[in-house]
Amino acid sequence: MRQKILVTGGAGFIGSHTCVELLATGYDVVVLDNFSNSKPAVLDRVRQIAGRDVIRYEADLRDRGNLERVFSEHAFSGVLHCAGVKAIDEAQRNPIKYYQHNFEASLALIDAMARHNVRRLVFSSSATVYGESARVPYREEAPLAPNTVYGRSKMMAEEVLHDLVSSDPSWHIAILRYFNPVGAHPSGLIGEDPSGVPSNLMPHICQVAIGKLPELGIFGHDYPTPDGTGVRDYLHVVDLAEGHVKALQYIFNEPGLLTLNLGNGRGYSVLEVVRAFEHAAGSRINYKFAARRAGDLASYYADAARANEVLGWRARRDLTEMCRDAWRWQQQNPNGYE
Ligand code: UFG
């Protein structure tokens, strides 16, 4: 009998790639998604890649009746909690939505887990929990001082998980702080499909390359970085998905709470990403320099040593591969999942 894993947000960008890795590793997968920012068709693509289907539920985590049903119908060995909302600017305008979807929903999930005696959880957090006071490269024990509503919604969920483990040491929890996941599955069947004009860099570049958007605005070129543009730690989404599986396998046997950065451990500037993409796609990206985006930091990247020490994980795919795979996905799916 295969072990069964619940993936919340399993139809999302990170969730879908993680489902593929879970299926390939031999787990059965149940996806719970409200499809607010994803499409059910994603899961058909996951089946195409993995050769096996996931069991799907369309429901919001805050809908306690449906959550109860999912936990009554399956005996889960663990939960990967990837569901959430993640647009920084929207969060500043609508904090209630962000605390509902990133905090309240997490609380509903762990409440259901506790009642059904499922105590193994991998939680999707973000490097934005560190904020501007932390020294670069970010280490996991750096103080948390997020400067956005989005970052605070993730930090609050992290705090609940700490309290949970303190109150009951039989929980096994991994908090994964993602840096900047980009790229796509090498099949080109699944990838990032933002609705509207993409706010993140890589999907924006892809849409310029395919002709859907006229140009990329580079937010700031007077930062104290080598070329003046913002520096981030981009990592390939398949590396990230592999990190989830390794974290899950680790916590199966290790009680307590483990917090890990998942990043490459080096930073790339916006201009470096543009150049790498141009090289991978063999075409020029139209760009212009624009004003800094409110809330953006100049430069940050991970100290990724702990994930390597504890899980034996490191990001193996380089920036060229990230761009090549993102571009393949965009070309094969000019309108996303439609
Ligand atoms: N950028 C541009 N032009 C764009 C988009 C981005 O120049 O059109 C720049 C940004 O200023 C930044 C870099 O590209 O320097 C990366 O920006 P992204 O928006 O791709 O990503 P962020 O670094 O802002 O990532 C943050 C958090 C993640 C979170 C994500 C959600 O680090 O945890 O936003 O949107 F998930």
XYZ file of C-alpha atoms and ligand atoms in Angstrom:
374
model
C 0.000 0.000 0.000
C 1.319 3.397 -0.992
C 1.467 6.206 1.539
C -1.024 8.967 0.843
C -0.105 12.646 0.934
C -2.479 15.607 0.956
C -1.255 18.561 -1.118
C -3.185 21.779 -0.524
C -2.868 24.154 -3.465
C -1.778 21.162 -5.530
C -2.907 22.779 -8.793
C -0.730 25.843 -8.268
C 2.688 26.493 -9.755
C 4.670 24.935 -6.915
C 1.984 22.456 -5.869
C 1.671 20.918 -9.338
C 5.407 20.379 -9.718
C 5.490 18.885 -6.236
C 2.639 16.487 -7.105
C 4.696 15.217 -10.057
C 7.672 14.504 -7.782
C 5.496 12.840 -5.144
C 3.878 10.548 -7.722
C 7.276 9.736 -9.236
C 8.593 8.856 -5.772
C 5.704 6.427 -5.260
C 3.219 8.312 -3.096
C -0.501 8.549 -3.684
C -1.581 12.171 -3.848
C -4.796 13.909 -2.878
C -5.083 17.515 -4.049
C -7.258 20.032 -2.274
C -7.514 23.292 -4.185
C -10.097 26.030 -4.523
C -8.803 26.800 -8.049
C -8.977 30.522 -7.262
C -5.628 31.071 -8.948
C -5.213 27.795 -10.849
C -7.100 25.587 -13.264
C -8.306 21.983 -12.889
C -6.651 21.206 -16.262
C -3.291 21.415 -14.468
C -4.023 18.088 -12.818
C -4.627 16.403 -16.189
C -1.143 17.550 -17.192
C 0.251 16.168 -13.944
C -1.308 12.807 -14.852
C 0.212 13.011 -18.339
C 3.688 13.490 -16.887
C 3.463 11.077 -13.978
C 1.372 8.364 -15.640
C -0.850 8.298 -12.557
C -3.720 10.425 -11.378
C -4.191 12.411 -8.209
C -7.482 12.434 -6.303
C -8.900 15.932 -6.427
C -11.197 17.988 -4.242
C -12.353 21.460 -5.135
C -12.743 23.232 -1.824
C -11.466 26.121 0.225
C -9.507 25.207 3.336
C -11.706 27.490 5.386
C -14.736 25.432 4.431
C -14.641 23.179 7.495
C -17.300 20.772 6.187
C -15.328 19.918 3.079
C -12.052 19.742 4.982
C -13.625 17.309 7.415
C -14.842 15.191 4.518
C -11.369 14.985 2.960
C -9.787 13.895 6.240
C -12.571 11.361 6.896
C -12.229 9.786 3.474
C -8.436 9.319 3.510
C -5.744 8.255 5.944
C -2.891 10.669 5.237
C 0.720 9.990 6.113
C 1.488 13.682 5.750
C 0.372 17.039 4.402
C 2.150 19.520 2.123
C 0.502 22.869 2.656
C 1.201 24.870 -0.518
C -2.143 26.699 -0.757
C -2.007 30.448 -0.372
C -2.130 33.808 -2.063
C 1.085 35.614 -2.924
C 0.739 38.925 -4.704
C 2.644 41.441 -2.604
C 0.835 44.554 -3.864
C -2.620 43.008 -3.607
C -1.818 42.014 -0.023
C -1.020 45.629 0.879
C -4.408 46.696 -0.494
C -6.391 43.778 0.903
C -4.814 42.478 4.115
C -8.019 40.759 5.226
C -7.906 38.454 2.206
C -4.261 37.615 2.890
C -4.769 36.863 6.567
C -7.799 34.761 5.648
C -6.083 32.696 2.966
C -2.588 32.441 4.419
C -3.280 32.467 8.148
C -6.882 31.455 8.877
C -6.764 28.684 6.260
C -3.541 27.309 7.785
C -5.202 27.270 11.185
C -8.214 25.393 9.817
C -5.894 22.857 8.220
C -3.840 22.107 11.334
C -7.017 21.924 13.397
C -8.344 19.220 11.043
C -4.960 17.474 11.100
C -4.934 17.438 14.908
C -8.462 16.043 15.080
C -7.590 13.291 12.613
C -4.239 12.577 14.198
C -2.197 13.542 11.134
C 0.871 15.249 12.569
C 3.323 15.480 9.708
C 3.300 18.780 7.862
C 5.489 20.583 5.340
C 4.585 24.262 5.215
C 5.271 26.636 2.306
C 6.768 29.803 3.692
C 8.727 32.541 2.006
C 12.037 34.351 2.191
C 10.013 37.538 2.579
C 9.579 36.688 6.276
C 13.115 37.985 6.891
C 12.611 41.602 5.877
C 15.223 44.261 5.492
C 16.954 44.002 8.859
C 18.409 40.549 8.192
C 21.969 40.245 6.880
C 22.521 38.709 3.440
C 22.867 35.788 2.830
C 19.833 35.018 4.967
C 20.348 32.304 7.543
C 17.365 30.537 9.064
C 17.998 31.954 12.538
C 17.957 35.563 11.329
C 15.299 37.649 13.085
C 11.985 37.863 11.245
C 10.730 41.332 10.399
C 8.737 41.156 7.166
C 8.000 44.522 5.594
C 4.843 43.408 3.776
C 1.412 42.063 4.682
C 2.184 38.961 2.629
C 5.364 38.297 4.594
C 3.564 38.862 7.885
C 0.785 36.447 6.926
C 3.434 33.750 6.383
C 5.306 34.656 9.565
C 2.111 34.419 11.620
C 1.443 30.928 10.295
C 5.032 29.976 11.144
C 4.513 31.224 14.709
C 1.441 29.045 15.137
C 3.461 26.032 14.024
C 6.127 26.822 16.617
C 3.486 27.021 19.343
C 1.985 23.770 18.144
C 5.262 21.875 18.433
C 5.955 23.435 21.859
C 2.556 22.340 23.109
C 2.748 18.843 21.652
C 6.108 17.376 20.635
C 4.451 14.601 18.642
C 4.125 16.979 15.669
C 6.665 16.644 12.842
C 6.843 19.921 10.916
C 9.096 21.396 8.247
C 8.844 25.066 7.350
C 10.320 25.725 3.909
C 11.238 29.310 3.112
C 11.262 29.626 -0.653
C 13.375 32.182 -2.418
C 12.322 32.921 -6.033
C 10.971 29.806 -7.759
C 10.979 30.041 -11.578
C 11.252 27.716 -14.571
C 8.884 24.897 -15.427
C 8.778 21.138 -15.786
C 11.124 20.118 -18.666
C 8.180 18.456 -20.475
C 6.686 21.932 -21.028
C 3.350 20.539 -19.816
C 3.147 22.424 -16.524
C 4.448 25.843 -15.562
C 3.500 29.210 -14.139
C 0.184 30.571 -15.386
C -0.518 33.909 -13.705
C -3.851 35.589 -14.331
C -3.671 39.084 -15.784
C -0.390 40.912 -16.209
C 2.238 38.910 -14.304
C 3.711 40.760 -11.354
C 6.721 38.429 -11.078
C 9.795 38.791 -13.213
C 10.110 35.498 -15.103
C 6.501 35.185 -16.324
C 6.651 38.830 -17.365
C 9.795 38.207 -19.419
C 8.162 35.136 -20.992
C 5.139 37.139 -22.061
C 7.330 39.831 -23.603
C 9.245 37.136 -25.480
C 6.056 35.593 -26.883
C 4.689 39.011 -27.865
C 1.816 39.236 -25.391
C 3.388 42.195 -23.601
C 5.311 44.994 -25.313
C 8.175 45.330 -22.844
C 9.543 44.598 -19.419
C 9.753 47.438 -16.935
C 12.822 46.962 -14.760
C 11.916 48.302 -11.351
C 14.903 50.391 -10.323
C 18.427 50.596 -11.699
C 19.984 52.636 -8.931
C 20.164 49.968 -6.249
C 23.485 49.380 -4.501
C 24.065 46.204 -6.550
C 26.744 45.514 -9.206
C 24.547 46.670 -12.134
C 22.006 48.714 -10.153
C 19.086 46.302 -10.616
C 17.524 44.160 -7.883
C 19.206 40.909 -6.913
C 17.285 37.741 -5.987
C 17.950 34.066 -5.453
C 16.144 32.281 -8.309
C 15.722 28.545 -8.124
C 14.232 26.020 -10.506
C 10.743 24.905 -9.489
C 11.688 21.241 -10.020
C 14.547 21.633 -7.525
C 12.039 23.164 -5.151
C 9.617 20.266 -5.686
C 12.399 17.783 -4.957
C 13.146 19.714 -1.776
C 9.545 19.182 -0.635
C 9.767 15.433 -1.083
C 13.075 15.292 0.795
C 11.686 17.426 3.620
C 8.623 15.200 3.868
C 10.720 12.059 4.016
C 12.940 13.627 6.645
C 10.115 14.613 8.970
C 8.485 11.187 8.729
C 11.085 10.022 11.233
C 11.997 13.281 12.972
C 9.624 14.916 15.406
C 9.861 18.622 16.171
C 10.152 21.612 13.914
C 12.689 22.126 11.174
C 13.029 25.418 9.303
C 14.925 25.483 6.022
C 15.746 27.966 3.319
C 15.252 26.568 -0.167
C 17.311 28.653 -2.540
C 20.321 28.491 -4.808
C 22.527 30.354 -2.395
C 23.484 33.007 -4.918
C 21.870 36.109 -6.268
C 21.189 37.187 -9.846
C 20.291 40.701 -10.901
C 17.263 41.480 -13.065
C 19.617 42.278 -15.955
C 21.423 38.951 -15.522
C 18.081 37.153 -15.727
C 17.148 39.109 -18.859
C 20.498 38.239 -20.498
C 20.215 34.570 -19.543
C 16.697 34.445 -20.943
C 17.767 36.122 -24.204
C 20.493 33.518 -24.529
C 18.104 30.617 -23.829
C 15.351 31.904 -26.138
C 17.619 33.276 -28.846
C 15.713 36.567 -28.986
C 15.960 40.069 -27.516
C 13.769 41.170 -24.614
C 12.498 44.708 -24.875
C 12.941 46.470 -21.585
C 13.006 49.931 -20.084
C 14.104 51.148 -16.703
C 11.250 52.206 -14.466
C 10.867 53.485 -10.921
C 11.551 51.203 -7.980
C 8.595 49.099 -6.875
C 7.342 49.935 -3.385
C 8.426 47.386 -0.790
C 11.222 45.840 -2.913
C 14.583 45.228 -1.280
C 17.824 45.789 -3.193
C 19.334 42.369 -2.803
C 18.829 39.120 -0.976
C 19.672 35.471 -1.334
C 19.801 32.366 0.779
C 22.406 30.733 2.863
C 21.283 27.320 1.632
C 23.743 25.247 3.668
C 21.296 23.854 6.193
C 19.037 22.174 3.613
C 22.121 20.496 2.214
C 23.351 19.364 5.645
C 19.989 18.107 6.873
C 18.309 16.833 3.695
C 21.227 16.390 1.330
C 19.320 18.793 -0.949
C 20.708 21.533 -3.094
C 19.426 23.400 -6.129
C 21.074 21.652 -9.082
C 19.572 23.463 -12.070
C 21.223 26.703 -13.184
C 19.792 29.960 -14.491
C 20.098 28.836 -18.124
C 17.989 25.777 -17.396
C 15.434 27.874 -15.492
C 15.075 30.202 -18.501
C 15.044 27.400 -21.064
C 12.291 25.511 -19.242
C 10.220 28.643 -18.573
C 10.482 29.534 -22.260
C 9.535 26.026 -23.417
C 6.432 26.136 -21.209
C 5.494 29.580 -22.572
C 5.967 28.521 -26.195
C 3.973 25.335 -25.817
C 1.227 27.144 -23.881
C 1.091 30.737 -25.120
C -2.159 31.264 -23.219
C -1.338 29.135 -20.202
C -3.816 26.369 -19.418
C -6.636 28.405 -21.111
N 11.021 42.932 -11.326
C 11.130 43.844 -12.365
N 10.094 43.939 -13.248
C 8.967 43.181 -13.167
C 8.873 42.252 -12.105
C 9.916 42.148 -11.209
O 12.138 44.552 -12.493
O 8.063 43.324 -13.995
C 12.141 42.781 -10.393
C 11.799 43.103 -8.954
O 11.924 44.461 -8.702
C 12.791 42.226 -8.206
C 12.956 41.014 -9.109
O 12.540 41.430 -10.394
O 14.029 42.872 -8.123
C 12.111 39.818 -8.684
O 10.762 40.223 -8.527
P 9.563 39.187 -8.410
O 8.295 39.970 -8.366
O 9.680 38.128 -9.431
O 9.812 38.469 -7.014
P 10.061 39.088 -5.552
O 11.514 39.052 -5.286
O 9.326 40.343 -5.362
O 9.420 37.889 -4.751
C 8.480 38.074 -3.815
C 8.785 37.097 -2.682
C 8.219 35.762 -2.880
C 6.831 35.861 -3.290
C 6.719 36.636 -4.524
C 5.259 36.706 -4.826
O 10.173 36.959 -2.486
O 8.268 35.049 -1.675
O 7.223 37.928 -4.359
O 4.906 37.600 -5.788
F 6.294 34.615 -3.470
